[in-house]
Amino acid sequence: MYEAMIHEMLCGEKDASRITDTFIQTFEPGCKIGPDRHPSMEVICVIDGTSYMLIHGQMVRINKGECFILFPDIEHSFLLNDRQTCTLVNVHFIPPEQSFFAQNLRGMGKEMRLFYEMKTHKRQYLKLSDNAVIRNISERIISESSRRKKSSEILTKLYLCELQIQLADILEDESGVFQKNLNSYLAEALLYIHLHYAEGIHLYQVAEAVSISPRHLSRLFREHFQVSVQGYINTLRLERAQKLLETTALSITEISQRLQFGNSQYFSSAFKKQEGISPGEYRNFVRISNNPAE
């Protein structure tokens, strides 16, 4: 299914994918780049430290060991807080042109169809908790791009093919979370959680709602999502809290009460554990990032 893409790249066809920028760099505390928008797909692998990507008012934290895939033509800003540096691997590449997909879509597998969806702006970004494979390929691209051997151009193109194949496989896995043929109990549990996560629900309530034992439900969550039921619920609540901090004037206490965290101290502790800064610091960080003149 990838033969057409590889042939186009190695033969230098104008519609083929190509690298536009690569670097490994350390950024200083307080750094801000953007807002920016470009036609390339951007792969960021964080080697050390923590950075943020601001996309349409949403702040996304990228920690050491994580990988962030930014899709083409998405307005974004790259930010660091005032506390630490961040070292990252970065590769920009232009995906295959629409004409390439139009000519080859019939013979492509479902993985490459996802790149077609990407070109039609159905995604903005993808965050991966483990970047080992993507980082390894990205570093090989950067290393080979800096060499002057005759073989370097071909190897760089092959590594770019490898990168796109790996990303396509990852995208296929990520896009299928709610489309998989999940166990019916798990599917019902997910629906219940997404409808009631802000009500302070816990494992036993979810299990009772879908008529399954708490132990069995816990096992299903661990198998499919590698997280506990309560961990999944807390992640949803903290994501909602993040959005409320960004878009409302609600106090920390009010947000804590609205999302049933029990008290503002527990909420602040849980938020800082996930985001690295307190809710108040996060809100101030977002405000300054959106209004740099202040």
mmCIF file of C-alpha atoms in Angstrom:
data_model
loop_
_atom_site.group_PDB
_atom_site.id
_atom_site.type_symbol
_atom_site.label_atom_id
_atom_site.label_comp_id
_atom_site.label_asym_id
_atom_site.label_seq_id
_atom_site.Cartn_x
_atom_site.Cartn_y
_atom_site.Cartn_z
ATOM 1 C CA MET A 1 0.000 0.000 0.000
ATOM 2 C CA TYR A 2 2.987 2.345 0.518
ATOM 3 C CA GLU A 3 4.788 1.483 -2.703
ATOM 4 C CA ALA A 4 3.300 4.441 -4.582
ATOM 5 C CA MET A 5 4.356 6.901 -1.878
ATOM 6 C CA ILE A 6 7.920 5.541 -1.750
ATOM 7 C CA HIS A 7 8.231 5.535 -5.548
ATOM 8 C CA GLU A 8 7.023 9.146 -5.769
ATOM 9 C CA MET A 9 9.515 10.296 -3.127
ATOM 10 C CA LEU A 10 12.554 8.474 -4.483
ATOM 11 C CA CYS A 11 11.838 9.594 -8.031
ATOM 12 C CA GLY A 12 11.589 13.229 -6.946
ATOM 13 C CA GLU A 13 8.019 13.772 -8.108
ATOM 14 C CA LYS A 14 6.656 17.233 -7.296
ATOM 15 C CA ASP A 15 3.605 15.833 -5.484
ATOM 16 C CA ALA A 16 5.677 13.704 -3.103
ATOM 17 C CA SER A 17 6.247 14.390 0.570
ATOM 18 C CA ARG A 18 9.379 16.368 1.472
ATOM 19 C CA ILE A 19 11.222 17.675 4.523
ATOM 20 C CA THR A 20 11.217 21.459 5.017
ATOM 21 C CA ASP A 21 13.001 21.952 8.350
ATOM 22 C CA THR A 22 14.797 19.944 11.063
ATOM 23 C CA PHE A 23 16.565 20.806 14.306
ATOM 24 C CA ILE A 24 17.473 19.734 17.830
ATOM 25 C CA GLN A 25 17.385 22.775 20.094
ATOM 26 C CA THR A 26 17.182 23.916 23.706
ATOM 27 C CA PHE A 27 14.774 26.779 24.436
ATOM 28 C CA GLU A 28 15.139 29.096 27.430
ATOM 29 C CA PRO A 29 12.518 29.802 30.145
ATOM 30 C CA GLY A 30 9.834 32.279 29.101
ATOM 31 C CA CYS A 31 10.374 31.597 25.389
ATOM 32 C CA LYS A 32 7.430 32.261 23.076
ATOM 33 C CA ILE A 33 7.303 31.573 19.345
ATOM 34 C CA GLY A 34 4.258 32.457 17.275
ATOM 35 C CA PRO A 35 1.471 32.612 16.585
ATOM 36 C CA ASP A 36 2.461 30.737 13.456
ATOM 37 C CA ARG A 37 0.813 28.746 10.695
ATOM 38 C CA HIS A 38 2.546 26.641 8.048
ATOM 39 C CA PRO A 39 1.679 24.024 5.388
ATOM 40 C CA SER A 40 4.021 21.457 6.908
ATOM 41 C CA MET A 41 3.266 18.720 9.393
ATOM 42 C CA GLU A 42 5.361 19.243 12.541
ATOM 43 C CA VAL A 43 6.740 16.464 14.731
ATOM 44 C CA ILE A 44 7.997 17.546 18.171
ATOM 45 C CA CYS A 45 9.730 15.084 20.518
ATOM 46 C CA VAL A 46 10.626 16.506 23.939
ATOM 47 C CA ILE A 47 14.014 15.259 25.166
ATOM 48 C CA ASP A 48 14.067 17.244 28.409
ATOM 49 C CA GLY A 49 11.872 19.758 30.198
ATOM 50 C CA THR A 50 8.293 20.822 29.521
ATOM 51 C CA SER A 51 6.763 23.000 26.815
ATOM 52 C CA TYR A 52 3.287 24.164 25.845
ATOM 53 C CA MET A 53 1.488 24.505 22.538
ATOM 54 C CA LEU A 54 -1.314 27.070 22.363
ATOM 55 C CA ILE A 55 -3.898 26.099 19.722
ATOM 56 C CA HIS A 56 -7.081 28.159 19.317
ATOM 57 C CA GLY A 57 -6.951 29.211 22.965
ATOM 58 C CA GLN A 58 -6.306 25.682 24.243
ATOM 59 C CA MET A 59 -3.032 25.121 26.090
ATOM 60 C CA VAL A 60 -1.529 21.658 25.558
ATOM 61 C CA ARG A 61 1.359 20.608 27.802
ATOM 62 C CA ILE A 62 4.139 18.447 26.313
ATOM 63 C CA ASN A 63 6.367 16.706 28.850
ATOM 64 C CA LYS A 64 9.741 15.001 28.620
ATOM 65 C CA GLY A 65 9.376 11.730 26.701
ATOM 66 C CA GLU A 66 6.195 12.817 24.906
ATOM 67 C CA CYS A 67 5.645 13.501 21.229
ATOM 68 C CA PHE A 68 3.368 16.120 19.700
ATOM 69 C CA ILE A 69 2.156 15.905 16.097
ATOM 70 C CA LEU A 70 0.844 19.210 14.722
ATOM 71 C CA PHE A 71 -1.160 18.982 11.514
ATOM 72 C CA PRO A 72 -0.766 21.431 8.599
ATOM 73 C CA ASP A 73 -2.303 24.921 8.499
ATOM 74 C CA ILE A 74 -3.157 25.037 12.218
ATOM 75 C CA GLU A 75 -2.455 28.349 13.943
ATOM 76 C CA HIS A 76 -0.326 27.751 17.034
ATOM 77 C CA SER A 77 2.149 29.259 19.476
ATOM 78 C CA PHE A 78 5.040 27.494 21.216
ATOM 79 C CA LEU A 79 5.560 28.539 24.856
ATOM 80 C CA LEU A 80 7.687 27.842 27.913
ATOM 81 C CA ASN A 81 6.927 28.952 31.453
ATOM 82 C CA ASP A 82 9.430 30.995 33.441
ATOM 83 C CA ARG A 83 10.826 28.029 35.364
ATOM 84 C CA GLN A 84 12.622 25.652 33.042
ATOM 85 C CA THR A 85 14.310 25.074 29.732
ATOM 86 C CA CYS A 86 13.121 22.589 27.130
ATOM 87 C CA THR A 87 15.129 20.538 24.635
ATOM 88 C CA LEU A 88 13.337 18.997 21.710
ATOM 89 C CA VAL A 89 13.709 17.260 18.370
ATOM 90 C CA ASN A 90 11.719 18.881 15.585
ATOM 91 C CA VAL A 91 10.977 17.737 12.045
ATOM 92 C CA HIS A 92 8.761 19.591 9.559
ATOM 93 C CA PHE A 93 7.608 17.868 6.408
ATOM 94 C CA ILE A 94 5.110 18.582 3.672
ATOM 95 C CA PRO A 95 2.624 15.698 3.295
ATOM 96 C CA PRO A 96 1.861 14.316 -0.181
ATOM 97 C CA GLU A 97 -0.240 16.643 -2.312
ATOM 98 C CA GLN A 98 -3.953 16.132 -2.882
ATOM 99 C CA SER A 99 -3.246 15.041 -6.450
ATOM 100 C CA PHE A 100 -1.161 12.164 -5.153
ATOM 101 C CA PHE A 101 -4.073 10.900 -3.067
ATOM 102 C CA ALA A 102 -6.548 11.425 -5.882
ATOM 103 C CA GLN A 103 -4.443 9.196 -8.129
ATOM 104 C CA ASN A 104 -3.627 6.508 -5.565
ATOM 105 C CA LEU A 105 -6.487 6.450 -3.053
ATOM 106 C CA ARG A 106 -8.211 3.426 -4.598
ATOM 107 C CA GLY A 107 -5.184 1.218 -4.017
ATOM 108 C CA MET A 108 -4.299 2.546 -0.570
ATOM 109 C CA GLY A 109 -4.970 0.871 2.718
ATOM 110 C CA LYS A 110 -6.814 2.465 5.604
ATOM 111 C CA GLU A 111 -3.588 3.846 7.080
ATOM 112 C CA MET A 112 -2.888 6.137 4.118
ATOM 113 C CA ARG A 113 -6.519 7.164 3.974
ATOM 114 C CA LEU A 114 -5.893 8.855 7.314
ATOM 115 C CA PHE A 115 -3.361 11.119 5.643
ATOM 116 C CA TYR A 116 -6.062 12.054 3.183
ATOM 117 C CA GLU A 117 -8.285 12.986 6.119
ATOM 118 C CA MET A 118 -5.415 15.014 7.519
ATOM 119 C CA LYS A 119 -5.210 17.025 4.301
ATOM 120 C CA THR A 120 -8.886 17.850 4.673
ATOM 121 C CA HIS A 121 -8.264 19.283 8.174
ATOM 122 C CA LYS A 122 -10.150 16.691 10.205
ATOM 123 C CA ARG A 123 -7.465 16.816 12.918
ATOM 124 C CA GLN A 124 -5.456 19.578 14.588
ATOM 125 C CA TYR A 125 -2.915 17.666 16.642
ATOM 126 C CA LEU A 126 -2.073 14.354 18.258
ATOM 127 C CA LYS A 127 -0.197 13.911 21.539
ATOM 128 C CA LEU A 128 1.664 10.655 22.235
ATOM 129 C CA SER A 129 2.814 9.587 25.687
ATOM 130 C CA ASP A 130 5.762 7.572 24.351
ATOM 131 C CA ASN A 131 7.889 9.001 21.552
ATOM 132 C CA ALA A 132 10.727 6.446 21.431
ATOM 133 C CA VAL A 133 10.062 5.192 17.893
ATOM 134 C CA ILE A 134 9.131 8.590 16.423
ATOM 135 C CA ARG A 135 12.070 10.273 18.147
ATOM 136 C CA ASN A 136 14.498 7.659 16.802
ATOM 137 C CA ILE A 137 13.342 8.177 13.220
ATOM 138 C CA SER A 138 13.328 11.970 13.622
ATOM 139 C CA GLU A 139 16.900 11.958 14.921
ATOM 140 C CA ARG A 140 18.010 9.786 11.987
ATOM 141 C CA ILE A 141 16.380 12.255 9.588
ATOM 142 C CA ILE A 142 18.181 15.172 11.227
ATOM 143 C CA SER A 143 21.521 13.362 11.294
ATOM 144 C CA GLU A 144 21.324 12.251 7.658
ATOM 145 C CA SER A 145 20.079 15.676 6.492
ATOM 146 C CA SER A 146 23.272 17.294 7.802
ATOM 147 C CA ARG A 147 25.617 14.941 5.940
ATOM 148 C CA ARG A 148 26.956 15.547 2.428
ATOM 149 C CA LYS A 149 27.256 11.984 1.212
ATOM 150 C CA LYS A 150 25.562 10.972 -2.025
ATOM 151 C CA SER A 151 23.531 8.390 -0.162
ATOM 152 C CA SER A 152 22.190 10.920 2.371
ATOM 153 C CA GLU A 153 19.380 12.269 0.171
ATOM 154 C CA ILE A 154 18.018 8.786 -0.532
ATOM 155 C CA LEU A 155 18.348 7.696 3.103
ATOM 156 C CA THR A 156 16.603 10.855 4.294
ATOM 157 C CA LYS A 157 13.689 10.174 1.951
ATOM 158 C CA LEU A 158 13.488 6.570 3.131
ATOM 159 C CA TYR A 159 13.488 7.696 6.771
ATOM 160 C CA LEU A 160 10.707 10.163 5.961
ATOM 161 C CA CYS A 161 8.720 7.288 4.430
ATOM 162 C CA GLU A 162 9.316 5.304 7.610
ATOM 163 C CA LEU A 163 8.180 8.253 9.740
ATOM 164 C CA GLN A 164 4.948 8.637 7.766
ATOM 165 C CA ILE A 165 4.207 4.917 7.930
ATOM 166 C CA GLN A 166 4.699 4.898 11.710
ATOM 167 C CA LEU A 167 2.525 7.990 12.108
ATOM 168 C CA ALA A 168 -0.162 6.469 9.923
ATOM 169 C CA ASP A 169 -0.227 3.340 12.070
ATOM 170 C CA ILE A 170 -0.417 5.426 15.246
ATOM 171 C CA LEU A 171 -3.202 7.567 13.802
ATOM 172 C CA GLU A 172 -5.144 4.460 12.891
ATOM 173 C CA ASP A 173 -4.859 3.154 16.463
ATOM 174 C CA GLU A 174 -5.761 6.521 18.000
ATOM 175 C CA SER A 175 -8.729 7.136 15.733
ATOM 176 C CA GLY A 176 -10.212 3.767 16.554
ATOM 177 C CA VAL A 177 -10.616 4.129 20.324
ATOM 178 C CA PHE A 178 -14.371 4.692 20.169
ATOM 179 C CA GLN A 179 -14.878 2.860 16.878
ATOM 180 C CA LYS A 180 -13.374 -0.447 17.979
ATOM 181 C CA ASN A 181 -15.654 -3.387 18.611
ATOM 182 C CA LEU A 182 -15.418 -2.804 22.350
ATOM 183 C CA ASN A 183 -16.862 -5.050 24.978
ATOM 184 C CA SER A 184 -20.467 -3.885 25.381
ATOM 185 C CA TYR A 185 -19.999 -3.248 29.109
ATOM 186 C CA LEU A 186 -16.970 -1.075 28.402
ATOM 187 C CA ALA A 187 -18.805 0.881 25.705
ATOM 188 C CA GLU A 188 -21.706 1.553 28.099
ATOM 189 C CA ALA A 189 -19.273 2.527 30.869
ATOM 190 C CA LEU A 190 -17.527 5.031 28.589
ATOM 191 C CA LEU A 191 -20.839 6.606 27.640
ATOM 192 C CA TYR A 192 -21.910 6.831 31.278
ATOM 193 C CA ILE A 193 -18.579 8.371 32.335
ATOM 194 C CA HIS A 194 -18.596 10.987 29.590
ATOM 195 C CA LEU A 195 -22.134 11.999 30.552
ATOM 196 C CA HIS A 196 -21.542 12.117 34.319
ATOM 197 C CA TYR A 197 -17.805 12.669 34.968
ATOM 198 C CA ALA A 198 -18.442 16.155 36.430
ATOM 199 C CA GLU A 199 -20.786 14.730 39.073
ATOM 200 C CA GLY A 200 -18.117 13.158 41.258
ATOM 201 C CA ILE A 201 -18.832 9.593 40.115
ATOM 202 C CA HIS A 202 -16.525 6.721 41.051
ATOM 203 C CA LEU A 203 -15.823 3.133 40.051
ATOM 204 C CA TYR A 204 -18.688 1.541 41.990
ATOM 205 C CA GLN A 205 -21.293 3.912 40.554
ATOM 206 C CA VAL A 206 -20.128 3.261 37.001
ATOM 207 C CA ALA A 207 -20.074 -0.497 37.549
ATOM 208 C CA GLU A 208 -23.567 -0.444 39.027
ATOM 209 C CA ALA A 209 -24.870 1.705 36.150
ATOM 210 C CA VAL A 210 -23.749 -0.852 33.529
ATOM 211 C CA SER A 211 -24.495 -3.976 35.628
ATOM 212 C CA ILE A 212 -20.950 -5.299 35.930
ATOM 213 C CA SER A 213 -18.679 -5.991 38.898
ATOM 214 C CA PRO A 214 -16.216 -3.221 39.819
ATOM 215 C CA ARG A 215 -13.349 -5.701 39.535
ATOM 216 C CA HIS A 216 -14.320 -6.753 35.999
ATOM 217 C CA LEU A 217 -14.771 -3.139 34.891
ATOM 218 C CA SER A 218 -11.363 -2.224 36.316
ATOM 219 C CA ARG A 219 -9.759 -5.064 34.374
ATOM 220 C CA LEU A 220 -11.425 -3.972 31.117
ATOM 221 C CA PHE A 221 -10.185 -0.396 31.563
ATOM 222 C CA ARG A 222 -6.650 -1.548 32.276
ATOM 223 C CA GLU A 223 -6.643 -3.806 29.204
ATOM 224 C CA HIS A 224 -8.010 -1.198 26.774
ATOM 225 C CA PHE A 225 -6.756 2.141 28.128
ATOM 226 C CA GLN A 226 -3.887 1.259 30.512
ATOM 227 C CA VAL A 227 -5.491 3.403 33.211
ATOM 228 C CA SER A 228 -7.846 2.896 36.143
ATOM 229 C CA VAL A 229 -11.501 3.920 35.944
ATOM 230 C CA GLN A 230 -10.908 6.682 38.489
ATOM 231 C CA GLY A 231 -7.805 7.809 36.618
ATOM 232 C CA TYR A 232 -9.856 8.088 33.426
ATOM 233 C CA ILE A 233 -12.572 10.074 35.224
ATOM 234 C CA ASN A 234 -10.038 12.395 36.852
ATOM 235 C CA THR A 235 -8.364 13.087 33.504
ATOM 236 C CA LEU A 236 -11.700 14.173 32.035
ATOM 237 C CA ARG A 237 -12.409 16.393 35.039
ATOM 238 C CA LEU A 238 -8.975 18.025 34.883
ATOM 239 C CA GLU A 239 -9.326 18.614 31.134
ATOM 240 C CA ARG A 240 -12.661 20.314 31.820
ATOM 241 C CA ALA A 241 -11.085 22.345 34.633
ATOM 242 C CA GLN A 242 -8.343 23.427 32.238
ATOM 243 C CA LYS A 243 -10.951 24.698 29.789
ATOM 244 C CA LEU A 244 -12.832 26.561 32.558
ATOM 245 C CA LEU A 245 -9.604 28.240 33.682
ATOM 246 C CA GLU A 246 -8.951 29.318 30.091
ATOM 247 C CA THR A 247 -12.413 30.569 29.178
ATOM 248 C CA THR A 248 -14.242 31.682 32.364
ATOM 249 C CA ALA A 249 -13.719 33.933 35.379
ATOM 250 C CA LEU A 250 -14.850 31.238 37.816
ATOM 251 C CA SER A 251 -12.712 31.092 40.954
ATOM 252 C CA ILE A 252 -10.565 28.068 41.805
ATOM 253 C CA THR A 253 -13.065 27.164 44.535
ATOM 254 C CA GLU A 254 -16.026 27.445 42.151
ATOM 255 C CA ILE A 255 -14.341 25.222 39.567
ATOM 256 C CA SER A 256 -13.473 22.722 42.270
ATOM 257 C CA GLN A 257 -17.098 22.629 43.437
ATOM 258 C CA ARG A 258 -18.532 22.485 39.921
ATOM 259 C CA LEU A 259 -16.417 19.426 39.077
ATOM 260 C CA GLN A 260 -16.903 17.747 42.471
ATOM 261 C CA PHE A 261 -13.255 17.663 43.525
ATOM 262 C CA GLY A 262 -14.247 17.838 47.201
ATOM 263 C CA ASN A 263 -12.204 20.914 48.072
ATOM 264 C CA SER A 264 -9.980 23.444 46.333
ATOM 265 C CA GLN A 265 -6.826 22.088 47.992
ATOM 266 C CA TYR A 266 -7.332 18.624 46.513
ATOM 267 C CA PHE A 267 -8.213 20.129 43.143
ATOM 268 C CA SER A 268 -5.082 22.308 43.137
ATOM 269 C CA SER A 269 -2.920 19.350 44.119
ATOM 270 C CA ALA A 270 -4.360 17.096 41.393
ATOM 271 C CA PHE A 271 -4.080 19.857 38.781
ATOM 272 C CA LYS A 272 -0.457 20.630 39.670
ATOM 273 C CA LYS A 273 0.421 16.931 39.568
ATOM 274 C CA GLN A 274 -0.863 16.701 35.979
ATOM 275 C CA GLU A 275 0.108 20.136 34.612
ATOM 276 C CA GLY A 276 3.202 20.971 36.653
ATOM 277 C CA ILE A 277 1.807 24.325 37.827
ATOM 278 C CA SER A 278 -1.103 25.370 40.048
ATOM 279 C CA PRO A 279 -4.516 26.327 38.620
ATOM 280 C CA GLY A 280 -3.840 29.997 39.403
ATOM 281 C CA GLU A 281 -0.447 29.923 37.719
ATOM 282 C CA TYR A 282 -1.958 28.157 34.731
ATOM 283 C CA ARG A 283 -4.695 30.775 34.334
ATOM 284 C CA ASN A 284 -2.145 33.586 34.551
ATOM 285 C CA PHE A 285 0.115 31.807 32.063
ATOM 286 C CA VAL A 286 -2.742 31.491 29.557
ATOM 287 C CA ARG A 287 -3.782 35.124 30.058
ATOM 288 C CA ILE A 288 -0.274 36.435 29.453
ATOM 289 C CA SER A 289 0.198 34.134 26.448
ATOM 290 C CA ASN A 290 -3.002 35.395 24.861
ATOM 291 C CA ASN A 291 -2.206 39.036 25.707
ATOM 292 C CA PRO A 292 1.579 39.437 25.452
ATOM 293 C CA ALA A 293 1.350 43.239 25.712
ATOM 294 C CA GLU A 294 0.193 43.048 29.325
#
